[in-house]
mmCIF file of C-alpha atoms in Angstrom:
data_model
loop_
_atom_site.group_PDB
_atom_site.id
_atom_site.type_symbol
_atom_site.label_atom_id
_atom_site.label_comp_id
_atom_site.label_asym_id
_atom_site.label_seq_id
_atom_site.Cartn_x
_atom_site.Cartn_y
_atom_site.Cartn_z
ATOM 1 C CA UNK A 1391 1.571 17.594 -18.981
ATOM 2 C CA UNK A 1392 0.078 14.112 -19.248
ATOM 3 C CA UNK A 1393 -1.430 12.437 -16.187
ATOM 4 C CA UNK A 1394 -3.671 9.557 -15.172
ATOM 5 C CA UNK A 1395 -6.958 10.996 -13.906
ATOM 6 C CA UNK A 1396 -10.009 9.629 -12.135
ATOM 7 C CA UNK A 1397 -12.933 9.808 -14.561
ATOM 8 C CA UNK A 1398 -15.706 8.229 -12.506
ATOM 9 C CA UNK A 1399 -16.288 4.843 -10.976
ATOM 10 C CA UNK A 1400 -14.452 2.079 -12.869
ATOM 11 C CA UNK A 1401 -12.836 4.571 -15.227
ATOM 12 C CA UNK A 1402 -9.484 6.305 -15.524
ATOM 13 C CA UNK A 1403 -8.251 8.494 -18.362
ATOM 14 C CA UNK A 1404 -4.832 9.795 -19.344
ATOM 15 C CA UNK A 1405 -5.372 13.503 -20.005
ATOM 16 C CA UNK A 1406 -3.554 16.775 -20.475
ATOM 17 C CA UNK A 1407 -3.590 18.673 -17.181
ATOM 18 C CA UNK A 1408 -1.856 21.890 -16.022
ATOM 19 C CA UNK A 1409 1.784 21.637 -14.997
ATOM 20 C CA UNK A 1410 2.307 21.878 -11.219
ATOM 21 C CA UNK A 1411 3.802 25.043 -9.722
ATOM 22 C CA UNK A 1412 5.526 25.997 -6.491
ATOM 23 C CA UNK A 1413 2.743 27.138 -4.153
ATOM 24 C CA UNK A 1414 4.480 27.169 -0.763
ATOM 25 C CA UNK A 1415 8.054 27.954 0.220
ATOM 26 C CA UNK A 1416 8.819 24.335 1.187
ATOM 27 C CA UNK A 1417 7.538 22.835 -2.088
ATOM 28 C CA UNK A 1418 9.546 21.103 -4.779
ATOM 29 C CA UNK A 1419 8.668 20.106 -8.329
ATOM 30 C CA UNK A 1420 9.753 16.611 -9.377
ATOM 31 C CA UNK A 1421 10.032 15.390 -12.955
ATOM 32 C CA UNK A 1422 8.779 11.851 -12.655
ATOM 33 C CA UNK A 1423 10.869 9.062 -14.158
ATOM 34 C CA UNK A 1424 8.940 6.087 -12.779
ATOM 35 C CA UNK A 1425 5.573 5.624 -11.098
ATOM 36 C CA UNK A 1426 3.335 2.648 -10.370
ATOM 37 C CA UNK A 1427 -0.225 1.428 -10.010
ATOM 38 C CA UNK A 1428 -1.025 0.346 -6.450
ATOM 39 C CA UNK A 1429 -3.730 -1.957 -5.145
ATOM 40 C CA UNK A 1430 -4.976 0.990 -3.093
ATOM 41 C CA UNK A 1431 -5.665 2.830 -6.353
ATOM 42 C CA UNK A 1432 -8.266 0.187 -7.142
ATOM 43 C CA UNK A 1433 -10.284 1.224 -4.089
ATOM 44 C CA UNK A 1434 -10.576 4.668 -5.699
ATOM 45 C CA UNK A 1435 -11.461 3.289 -9.114
ATOM 46 C CA UNK A 1436 -14.031 0.917 -7.624
ATOM 47 C CA UNK A 1437 -15.708 3.800 -5.805
ATOM 48 C CA UNK A 1438 -15.131 2.728 -2.200
ATOM 49 C CA UNK A 1439 -13.105 5.774 -1.096
ATOM 50 C CA UNK A 1440 -15.303 8.908 -1.055
ATOM 51 C CA UNK A 1441 -14.600 12.471 -2.217
ATOM 52 C CA UNK A 1442 -12.900 11.668 -5.542
ATOM 53 C CA UNK A 1443 -13.639 14.207 -8.274
ATOM 54 C CA UNK A 1444 -13.496 13.968 -12.045
ATOM 55 C CA UNK A 1445 -10.023 14.961 -13.208
ATOM 56 C CA UNK A 1446 -8.185 14.206 -9.957
ATOM 57 C CA UNK A 1447 -4.630 13.080 -10.756
ATOM 58 C CA UNK A 1448 -3.993 9.616 -9.355
ATOM 59 C CA UNK A 1449 -0.952 7.777 -8.072
ATOM 60 C CA UNK A 1450 1.074 7.774 -4.869
ATOM 61 C CA UNK A 1451 4.134 5.697 -5.797
ATOM 62 C CA UNK A 1452 6.609 7.793 -7.734
ATOM 63 C CA UNK A 1453 10.190 8.977 -8.035
ATOM 64 C CA UNK A 1454 12.217 11.237 -10.273
ATOM 65 C CA UNK A 1455 14.458 14.288 -10.506
ATOM 66 C CA UNK A 1456 13.975 17.531 -8.594
ATOM 67 C CA UNK A 1457 13.705 20.377 -11.108
ATOM 68 C CA UNK A 1458 12.699 23.252 -8.819
ATOM 69 C CA UNK A 1459 12.612 23.959 -5.085
ATOM 70 C CA UNK A 1460 10.905 26.623 -3.047
ATOM 71 C CA UNK A 1461 12.917 29.272 -1.148
ATOM 72 C CA UNK A 1462 12.240 27.585 2.195
ATOM 73 C CA UNK A 1463 13.855 24.281 1.276
ATOM 74 C CA UNK A 1464 17.309 23.852 2.806
ATOM 75 C CA UNK A 1465 19.702 23.318 -0.125
ATOM 76 C CA UNK A 1466 21.761 21.079 2.117
ATOM 77 C CA UNK A 1467 18.837 18.666 2.178
ATOM 78 C CA UNK A 1468 17.376 18.984 -1.306
ATOM 79 C CA UNK A 1469 18.237 20.850 -4.479
ATOM 80 C CA UNK A 1470 17.500 20.806 -8.183
ATOM 81 C CA UNK A 1471 19.108 17.827 -9.886
ATOM 82 C CA UNK A 1472 18.680 15.443 -6.942
ATOM 83 C CA UNK A 1473 17.253 12.012 -7.743
ATOM 84 C CA UNK A 1474 14.564 11.217 -5.174
ATOM 85 C CA UNK A 1475 11.885 8.752 -4.119
ATOM 86 C CA UNK A 1476 8.796 10.446 -2.681
ATOM 87 C CA UNK A 1477 6.834 8.840 0.195
ATOM 88 C CA UNK A 1478 3.057 8.732 -0.201
ATOM 89 C CA UNK A 1479 2.166 10.419 3.156
ATOM 90 C CA UNK A 1480 2.782 14.168 3.152
ATOM 91 C CA UNK A 1481 4.270 15.079 6.511
ATOM 92 C CA UNK A 1482 5.384 18.367 8.036
ATOM 93 C CA UNK A 1483 8.121 16.897 10.227
ATOM 94 C CA UNK A 1484 7.329 19.229 13.131
ATOM 95 C CA UNK A 1485 3.993 18.237 14.722
ATOM 96 C CA UNK A 1486 3.583 15.844 17.647
ATOM 97 C CA UNK A 1487 2.747 12.924 15.341
ATOM 98 C CA UNK A 1488 5.781 13.485 13.111
ATOM 99 C CA UNK A 1489 8.022 13.916 16.169
ATOM 100 C CA UNK A 1490 6.845 10.478 17.301
ATOM 101 C CA UNK A 1491 7.576 8.980 13.874
ATOM 102 C CA UNK A 1492 3.867 8.645 13.061
ATOM 103 C CA UNK A 1493 4.192 10.364 9.701
ATOM 104 C CA UNK A 1494 0.912 9.121 8.224
ATOM 105 C CA UNK A 1495 -0.870 10.804 11.140
ATOM 106 C CA UNK A 1496 0.702 14.243 10.509
ATOM 107 C CA UNK A 1497 -1.434 16.983 12.045
ATOM 108 C CA UNK A 1498 -0.530 19.747 9.594
ATOM 109 C CA UNK A 1499 -0.399 18.389 6.043
ATOM 110 C CA UNK A 1500 -4.073 17.726 5.274
ATOM 111 C CA UNK A 1501 -5.961 20.905 4.308
ATOM 112 C CA UNK A 1502 -9.201 18.909 4.454
ATOM 113 C CA UNK A 1503 -8.596 17.662 7.982
ATOM 114 C CA UNK A 1504 -12.226 18.389 8.909
ATOM 115 C CA UNK A 1505 -13.493 15.816 6.406
ATOM 116 C CA UNK A 1506 -11.082 13.180 7.688
ATOM 117 C CA UNK A 1507 -12.039 13.977 11.276
ATOM 118 C CA UNK A 1508 -15.695 13.287 10.512
ATOM 119 C CA UNK A 1509 -14.754 9.940 8.979
ATOM 120 C CA UNK A 1510 -12.109 8.764 11.437
ATOM 121 C CA UNK A 1511 -12.558 10.792 14.633
ATOM 122 C CA UNK A 1512 -9.237 12.567 14.121
ATOM 123 C CA UNK A 1513 -7.557 13.856 10.959
ATOM 124 C CA UNK A 1514 -4.943 11.938 8.985
ATOM 125 C CA UNK A 1515 -2.012 13.165 6.908
ATOM 126 C CA UNK A 1516 -2.326 14.460 3.406
ATOM 127 C CA UNK A 1517 -1.574 11.869 0.738
ATOM 128 C CA UNK A 1518 -0.711 12.080 -2.928
ATOM 129 C CA UNK A 1519 -3.474 11.190 -5.369
ATOM 130 C CA UNK A 1520 -5.802 9.744 -2.765
ATOM 131 C CA UNK A 1521 -9.057 11.704 -2.690
ATOM 132 C CA UNK A 1522 -10.018 14.997 -1.091
ATOM 133 C CA UNK A 1523 -10.441 13.136 2.192
ATOM 134 C CA UNK A 1524 -6.633 13.164 2.364
ATOM 135 C CA UNK A 1525 -6.147 16.678 1.025
ATOM 136 C CA UNK A 1526 -6.933 16.522 -2.674
ATOM 137 C CA UNK A 1527 -3.241 16.573 -3.631
ATOM 138 C CA UNK A 1528 -2.427 15.735 -7.242
ATOM 139 C CA UNK A 1529 -0.778 12.355 -7.525
ATOM 140 C CA UNK A 1530 2.317 11.010 -9.195
ATOM 141 C CA UNK A 1531 1.016 9.107 -12.217
ATOM 142 C CA UNK A 1532 2.065 12.112 -14.243
ATOM 143 C CA UNK A 1533 5.036 13.756 -15.869
ATOM 144 C CA UNK A 1534 5.564 16.170 -12.958
ATOM 145 C CA UNK A 1535 4.386 16.470 -9.363
ATOM 146 C CA UNK A 1536 4.380 19.168 -6.686
ATOM 147 C CA UNK A 1537 5.840 17.817 -3.443
ATOM 148 C CA UNK A 1538 4.892 19.783 -0.283
ATOM 149 C CA UNK A 1539 7.265 19.714 2.710
ATOM 150 C CA UNK A 1540 9.945 18.574 0.317
ATOM 151 C CA UNK A 1541 12.656 18.901 2.963
ATOM 152 C CA UNK A 1542 10.935 16.195 5.045
ATOM 153 C CA UNK A 1543 9.644 13.565 2.637
ATOM 154 C CA UNK A 1544 11.821 12.663 -0.340
ATOM 155 C CA UNK A 1545 14.925 10.518 0.069
ATOM 156 C CA UNK A 1546 17.890 11.131 -2.205
ATOM 157 C CA UNK A 1547 19.151 8.165 -4.204
ATOM 158 C CA UNK A 1548 22.877 8.567 -4.607
ATOM 159 C CA UNK A 1549 23.783 4.931 -5.171
ATOM 160 C CA UNK A 1550 23.967 3.380 -8.627
ATOM 161 C CA UNK A 1551 20.577 1.678 -8.405
ATOM 162 C CA UNK A 1552 17.861 1.457 -11.045
ATOM 163 C CA UNK A 1553 14.463 3.095 -10.601
ATOM 164 C CA UNK A 1554 12.944 -0.358 -10.334
ATOM 165 C CA UNK A 1555 15.148 -1.217 -7.359
ATOM 166 C CA UNK A 1556 14.103 1.816 -5.319
ATOM 167 C CA UNK A 1557 10.691 2.979 -6.621
ATOM 168 C CA UNK A 1558 8.735 0.919 -4.102
ATOM 169 C CA UNK A 1559 10.366 2.730 -1.180
ATOM 170 C CA UNK A 1560 7.546 5.215 -1.858
ATOM 171 C CA UNK A 1561 4.911 2.911 -0.373
ATOM 172 C CA UNK A 1562 4.581 -0.830 -0.750
ATOM 173 C CA UNK A 1563 8.006 -1.963 0.452
ATOM 174 C CA UNK A 1564 7.858 0.062 3.707
ATOM 175 C CA UNK A 1565 4.204 -0.952 4.100
ATOM 176 C CA UNK A 1566 5.030 -4.647 3.837
ATOM 177 C CA UNK A 1567 8.008 -4.226 6.149
ATOM 178 C CA UNK A 1568 5.965 -2.317 8.745
ATOM 179 C CA UNK A 1569 3.367 -5.083 8.641
ATOM 180 C CA UNK A 1570 6.049 -7.606 9.556
ATOM 181 C CA UNK A 1571 7.748 -5.337 12.083
ATOM 182 C CA UNK A 1572 4.474 -4.833 13.978
ATOM 183 C CA UNK A 1573 4.418 -8.614 14.524
ATOM 184 C CA UNK A 1574 7.461 -8.589 16.846
ATOM 185 C CA UNK A 1575 8.733 -11.689 15.069
ATOM 186 C CA UNK A 1576 10.764 -14.301 16.933
ATOM 187 C CA UNK A 1577 12.922 -17.002 15.377
ATOM 188 C CA UNK A 1578 10.381 -19.738 16.108
ATOM 189 C CA UNK A 1579 7.397 -17.871 14.651
ATOM 190 C CA UNK A 1580 5.138 -19.059 11.866
ATOM 191 C CA UNK A 1581 3.781 -16.009 10.021
ATOM 192 C CA UNK A 1582 0.709 -16.216 7.773
ATOM 193 C CA UNK A 1583 0.095 -13.455 5.235
ATOM 194 C CA UNK A 1584 -3.328 -12.925 3.665
ATOM 195 C CA UNK A 1585 -2.865 -11.556 0.148
ATOM 196 C CA UNK A 1586 -0.032 -12.383 -2.251
ATOM 197 C CA UNK A 1587 -0.244 -9.096 -4.123
ATOM 198 C CA UNK A 1588 2.708 -6.692 -4.089
ATOM 199 C CA UNK A 1589 2.293 -5.581 -0.456
ATOM 200 C CA UNK A 1590 1.744 -9.147 0.695
ATOM 201 C CA UNK A 1591 4.860 -10.326 -1.151
ATOM 202 C CA UNK A 1592 6.953 -7.669 0.583
ATOM 203 C CA UNK A 1593 5.373 -8.500 3.951
ATOM 204 C CA UNK A 1594 6.414 -12.130 3.404
ATOM 205 C CA UNK A 1595 9.953 -11.186 2.415
ATOM 206 C CA UNK A 1596 10.194 -8.854 5.404
ATOM 207 C CA UNK A 1597 8.896 -11.479 7.838
ATOM 208 C CA UNK A 1598 11.588 -13.867 6.682
ATOM 209 C CA UNK A 1599 14.208 -11.110 6.844
ATOM 210 C CA UNK A 1600 13.160 -10.407 10.445
ATOM 211 C CA UNK A 1601 13.712 -14.053 11.373
ATOM 212 C CA UNK A 1602 10.430 -15.946 10.926
ATOM 213 C CA UNK A 1603 10.847 -19.716 10.862
ATOM 214 C CA UNK A 1604 8.097 -20.191 8.287
ATOM 215 C CA UNK A 1605 6.026 -17.830 6.135
ATOM 216 C CA UNK A 1606 2.677 -18.854 4.633
ATOM 217 C CA UNK A 1607 1.112 -17.081 1.637
ATOM 218 C CA UNK A 1608 -2.705 -17.106 1.337
ATOM 219 C CA UNK A 1609 -4.358 -16.158 -1.954
ATOM 220 C CA UNK A 1610 -6.406 -17.689 -4.763
ATOM 221 C CA UNK A 1611 -4.443 -16.604 -7.828
ATOM 222 C CA UNK A 1612 -2.076 -19.414 -8.896
ATOM 223 C CA UNK A 1613 0.494 -17.044 -10.413
ATOM 224 C CA UNK A 1614 0.670 -14.988 -7.218
ATOM 225 C CA UNK A 1615 1.089 -18.096 -5.101
ATOM 226 C CA UNK A 1616 3.755 -19.358 -7.490
ATOM 227 C CA UNK A 1617 5.616 -16.057 -7.123
ATOM 228 C CA UNK A 1618 5.489 -16.445 -3.333
ATOM 229 C CA UNK A 1619 6.607 -20.072 -3.528
ATOM 230 C CA UNK A 1620 9.537 -19.135 -5.768
ATOM 231 C CA UNK A 1621 10.601 -16.717 -3.028
ATOM 232 C CA UNK A 1622 10.573 -19.536 -0.472
ATOM 233 C CA UNK A 1623 7.136 -19.109 1.096
ATOM 234 C CA UNK A 1624 4.439 -21.781 1.587
ATOM 235 C CA UNK A 1625 1.396 -21.296 -0.698
ATOM 236 C CA UNK A 1626 -2.205 -21.850 0.436
ATOM 237 C CA UNK A 1627 -5.004 -21.443 -2.128
ATOM 238 C CA UNK A 1628 -8.226 -20.464 -0.358
ATOM 239 C CA UNK A 1629 -10.310 -21.549 -3.356
ATOM 240 C CA UNK A 1630 -9.047 -25.094 -2.915
ATOM 241 C CA UNK A 1631 -8.772 -25.626 0.862
ATOM 242 C CA UNK A 1632 -10.279 -24.349 4.088
ATOM 243 C CA UNK A 1633 -7.752 -21.785 5.267
ATOM 244 C CA UNK A 1634 -8.178 -22.134 9.017
ATOM 245 C CA UNK A 1635 -8.004 -25.947 8.907
ATOM 246 C CA UNK A 1636 -4.935 -25.842 6.688
ATOM 247 C CA UNK A 1637 -3.194 -23.376 8.966
ATOM 248 C CA UNK A 1638 -3.901 -25.604 11.965
ATOM 249 C CA UNK A 1639 -2.362 -28.533 10.106
ATOM 250 C CA UNK A 1640 0.727 -26.511 9.262
ATOM 251 C CA UNK A 1641 1.206 -25.347 12.861
ATOM 252 C CA UNK A 1642 0.541 -28.453 14.938
ATOM 253 C CA UNK A 1643 -2.996 -27.350 15.792
ATOM 254 C CA UNK A 1644 -2.035 -24.007 17.377
ATOM 255 C CA UNK A 1645 -2.455 -21.586 14.496
ATOM 256 C CA UNK A 1646 0.102 -19.097 13.163
ATOM 257 C CA UNK A 1647 1.947 -17.073 15.778
ATOM 258 C CA UNK A 1648 1.572 -13.900 13.743
ATOM 259 C CA UNK A 1649 -0.951 -13.019 11.017
ATOM 260 C CA UNK A 1650 -0.766 -10.179 8.491
ATOM 261 C CA UNK A 1651 -3.804 -8.859 6.597
ATOM 262 C CA UNK A 1652 -2.367 -7.411 3.380
ATOM 263 C CA UNK A 1653 -5.737 -7.393 1.591
ATOM 264 C CA UNK A 1654 -8.077 -4.792 3.048
ATOM 265 C CA UNK A 1655 -11.567 -3.695 2.160
ATOM 266 C CA UNK A 1656 -12.092 -5.607 -1.092
ATOM 267 C CA UNK A 1657 -11.250 -9.099 0.162
ATOM 268 C CA UNK A 1658 -12.794 -12.188 -1.415
ATOM 269 C CA UNK A 1659 -13.663 -15.527 0.168
ATOM 270 C CA UNK A 1660 -13.510 -19.113 -1.014
ATOM 271 C CA UNK A 1661 -17.101 -19.766 0.081
ATOM 272 C CA UNK A 1662 -19.619 -18.329 -2.390
ATOM 273 C CA UNK A 1663 -22.350 -17.564 0.141
ATOM 274 C CA UNK A 1664 -19.955 -15.851 2.572
ATOM 275 C CA UNK A 1665 -18.460 -13.819 -0.266
ATOM 276 C CA UNK A 1666 -21.931 -12.824 -1.456
ATOM 277 C CA UNK A 1667 -22.993 -11.658 2.024
ATOM 278 C CA UNK A 1668 -20.357 -8.939 2.278
ATOM 279 C CA UNK A 1669 -20.378 -8.054 -1.413
ATOM 280 C CA UNK A 1670 -24.109 -7.285 -1.229
ATOM 281 C CA UNK A 1671 -23.804 -5.328 2.028
ATOM 282 C CA UNK A 1672 -20.945 -3.320 0.542
ATOM 283 C CA UNK A 1673 -22.828 -2.684 -2.705
ATOM 284 C CA UNK A 1674 -25.826 -1.205 -0.863
ATOM 285 C CA UNK A 1675 -23.492 0.705 1.486
ATOM 286 C CA UNK A 1676 -24.594 -1.136 4.611
ATOM 287 C CA UNK A 1677 -20.864 -1.490 5.217
ATOM 288 C CA UNK A 1678 -17.844 -0.084 3.431
ATOM 289 C CA UNK A 1679 -15.558 -3.119 3.793
ATOM 290 C CA UNK A 1680 -15.454 -6.786 2.835
ATOM 291 C CA UNK A 1681 -13.484 -7.937 5.867
ATOM 292 C CA UNK A 1682 -13.060 -11.648 5.037
ATOM 293 C CA UNK A 1683 -9.283 -11.597 5.423
ATOM 294 C CA UNK A 1684 -9.389 -9.705 8.721
ATOM 295 C CA UNK A 1685 -11.989 -12.027 10.229
ATOM 296 C CA UNK A 1686 -10.085 -15.086 9.073
ATOM 297 C CA UNK A 1687 -6.777 -13.785 10.407
ATOM 298 C CA UNK A 1688 -8.265 -13.129 13.858
ATOM 299 C CA UNK A 1689 -9.958 -16.531 14.020
ATOM 300 C CA UNK A 1690 -6.852 -18.357 12.756
ATOM 301 C CA UNK A 1691 -4.168 -16.674 14.859
ATOM 302 C CA UNK A 1692 -2.950 -18.621 17.879
ATOM 303 C CA UNK A 1693 -4.062 -17.378 21.286
ATOM 304 C CA UNK A 1694 -1.775 -14.602 22.471
ATOM 305 C CA UNK A 1695 -0.606 -13.886 18.933
ATOM 306 C CA UNK A 1696 -0.471 -10.710 16.868
ATOM 307 C CA UNK A 1697 -2.695 -9.685 13.964
ATOM 308 C CA UNK A 1698 -1.069 -6.964 11.881
ATOM 309 C CA UNK A 1699 -3.314 -5.069 9.459
ATOM 310 C CA UNK A 1700 -1.756 -3.190 6.537
ATOM 311 C CA UNK A 1701 -4.558 -3.703 4.016
ATOM 312 C CA UNK A 1702 -6.507 -0.465 3.566
ATOM 313 C CA UNK A 1703 -9.853 -0.042 5.345
ATOM 314 C CA UNK A 1704 -11.933 3.077 4.912
ATOM 315 C CA UNK A 1705 -15.014 3.046 7.106
ATOM 316 C CA UNK A 1706 -17.228 0.482 8.821
ATOM 317 C CA UNK A 1707 -17.355 -3.304 8.704
ATOM 318 C CA UNK A 1708 -19.854 -5.945 9.804
ATOM 319 C CA UNK A 1709 -19.421 -8.944 12.097
ATOM 320 C CA UNK A 1710 -16.010 -8.087 13.520
ATOM 321 C CA UNK A 1711 -15.011 -11.050 15.761
ATOM 322 C CA UNK A 1712 -14.462 -8.976 18.872
ATOM 323 C CA UNK A 1713 -15.019 -11.983 21.138
ATOM 324 C CA UNK A 1714 -12.127 -13.924 19.601
ATOM 325 C CA UNK A 1715 -9.916 -10.847 19.723
ATOM 326 C CA UNK A 1716 -10.629 -10.086 23.372
ATOM 327 C CA UNK A 1717 -10.993 -13.539 24.919
ATOM 328 C CA UNK A 1718 -7.892 -15.023 23.278
ATOM 329 C CA UNK A 1719 -5.544 -12.167 24.186
ATOM 330 C CA UNK A 1720 -4.826 -11.181 20.598
ATOM 331 C CA UNK A 1721 -2.926 -8.007 19.833
ATOM 332 C CA UNK A 1722 -4.256 -6.035 16.858
ATOM 333 C CA UNK A 1723 -1.839 -3.566 15.274
ATOM 334 C CA UNK A 1724 -2.395 -1.430 12.225
ATOM 335 C CA UNK A 1725 -1.761 1.875 10.473
ATOM 336 C CA UNK A 1726 -1.124 3.574 7.192
ATOM 337 C CA UNK A 1727 2.602 3.178 6.747
ATOM 338 C CA UNK A 1728 4.883 5.792 8.295
ATOM 339 C CA UNK A 1729 7.004 5.607 5.163
ATOM 340 C CA UNK A 1730 9.578 8.270 6.072
ATOM 341 C CA UNK A 1731 10.603 6.148 9.073
ATOM 342 C CA UNK A 1732 11.605 3.201 6.907
ATOM 343 C CA UNK A 1733 13.036 4.638 3.696
ATOM 344 C CA UNK A 1734 16.675 4.943 4.716
ATOM 345 C CA UNK A 1735 17.065 1.561 6.471
ATOM 346 C CA UNK A 1736 15.272 -0.230 3.649
ATOM 347 C CA UNK A 1737 17.424 1.537 1.044
ATOM 348 C CA UNK A 1738 20.442 0.207 2.905
ATOM 349 C CA UNK A 1739 19.003 -3.317 2.835
ATOM 350 C CA UNK A 1740 18.490 -3.013 -0.927
ATOM 351 C CA UNK A 1741 22.069 -1.817 -1.351
ATOM 352 C CA UNK A 1742 23.296 -4.843 0.646
ATOM 353 C CA UNK A 1743 21.239 -7.203 -1.486
ATOM 354 C CA UNK A 1744 18.985 -8.321 1.384
ATOM 355 C CA UNK A 1745 15.808 -7.349 -0.510
ATOM 356 C CA UNK A 1746 15.005 -7.502 -4.231
ATOM 357 C CA UNK A 1747 11.973 -5.282 -4.897
ATOM 358 C CA UNK A 1748 12.189 -5.920 -8.642
ATOM 359 C CA UNK A 1749 10.946 -9.490 -8.282
ATOM 360 C CA UNK A 1750 7.290 -8.400 -8.269
ATOM 361 C CA UNK A 1751 7.383 -6.285 -11.459
ATOM 362 C CA UNK A 1752 5.537 -8.020 -14.282
ATOM 363 C CA UNK A 1753 4.588 -5.134 -16.578
ATOM 364 C CA UNK A 1754 6.283 -1.886 -17.585
ATOM 365 C CA UNK A 1755 4.206 0.487 -19.730
ATOM 366 C CA UNK A 1756 4.340 4.073 -20.975
ATOM 367 C CA UNK A 1757 2.220 6.484 -18.925
ATOM 368 C CA UNK A 1758 -0.114 6.925 -21.906
ATOM 369 C CA UNK A 1759 -1.041 3.233 -21.531
ATOM 370 C CA UNK A 1760 -2.094 3.638 -17.885
ATOM 371 C CA UNK A 1761 -5.691 2.753 -18.706
ATOM 372 C CA UNK A 1762 -4.517 -0.608 -20.044
ATOM 373 C CA UNK A 1763 -2.314 -1.008 -16.990
ATOM 374 C CA UNK A 1764 -5.290 -0.536 -14.667
ATOM 375 C CA UNK A 1765 -7.273 -3.077 -16.685
ATOM 376 C CA UNK A 1766 -4.462 -5.647 -16.459
ATOM 377 C CA UNK A 1767 -3.914 -5.073 -12.748
ATOM 378 C CA UNK A 1768 -7.534 -4.893 -11.640
ATOM 379 C CA UNK A 1769 -8.641 -7.968 -13.559
ATOM 380 C CA UNK A 1770 -5.410 -9.918 -12.933
ATOM 381 C CA UNK A 1771 -4.874 -10.387 -16.653
ATOM 382 C CA UNK A 1772 -1.649 -11.715 -18.149
ATOM 383 C CA UNK A 1773 -0.454 -12.786 -14.664
ATOM 384 C CA UNK A 1774 -0.173 -9.115 -13.704
ATOM 385 C CA UNK A 1775 1.393 -8.575 -10.277
ATOM 386 C CA UNK A 1776 2.758 -5.022 -10.514
ATOM 387 C CA UNK A 1777 2.648 -2.346 -13.202
ATOM 388 C CA UNK A 1778 5.355 0.304 -13.479
ATOM 389 C CA UNK A 1779 4.572 3.340 -15.657
ATOM 390 C CA UNK A 1780 7.149 5.449 -17.459
ATOM 391 C CA UNK A 1781 6.066 9.082 -18.140
#
């Protein structure tokens, strides 16, 4: 089959790779009909997530048709012919973490748990197409994928909805929603979102859906800010204004009630010398993150507010403003998304017309053009917001 593979830092290749097979009794094989390039994939391509190997199949946002199931999969839950969306965390459904709804912290699905434990103190769940740190599972930018614990993860799509309407239930829509949900939004709240990429856009939409009075979008790409403004959010370009000062002006001097970091470890900054500081430290591996957005969110949030972090971080960062966090009674919440928890309720919101995930799609390409898709997305060419690939 054809698949997008990691071919070294700053390089992906679409190659012929072996077809997946049933390996465990709770596996399923899915013929992929739609998949997507995620901002998190860029962290792999840029070399900031360790343990990638040449030939690893990438991609963790995918959906399709079940073509085979293992003997341990309950046919009442999943069978060949079902149309499904597959969540990016691989979760067993039976451990203490899964029982608590913390699916991305599953204790049983990562065969390389020892590596993750050395990095993070405790293991994390296996994930599709996201390095050997998270299990080395082949991803979904391919014609077929093996789905472990298939009776726990995939959600059946029985409504008459297009792939484009439901594909992002695999990751970025639940991630954006969880980022807003962790804010405990009240009707009077002003919510500021750092990053107007796909996850940031869905965090904004979710904040409004959960009742925020005002949602502010912070980015530097005019087309991304325009997309946010068209959706009813207030744009702030950090290349043109000082973010903290602007946020104070927009909130009567108090700062946003809730702040969401939807950027993560490759953030940029409007000040050249500040941007250079972290870029250099990251390049020489003195730190693994460029935490501009996180620092700015903590320093901008009103006292007693919530900072919600859904941008991906992988290791260690420099100059974390712990004093501001502690002395101003800020609550910091974060986590890889527990996607399985949100898939059904968000599918229902899509069916009711409360959310339109298709609004962020700017490019649809054949899988064999994935290399071009990565180039468009990474370099923000042709006003690229989100690339969907068709195997």
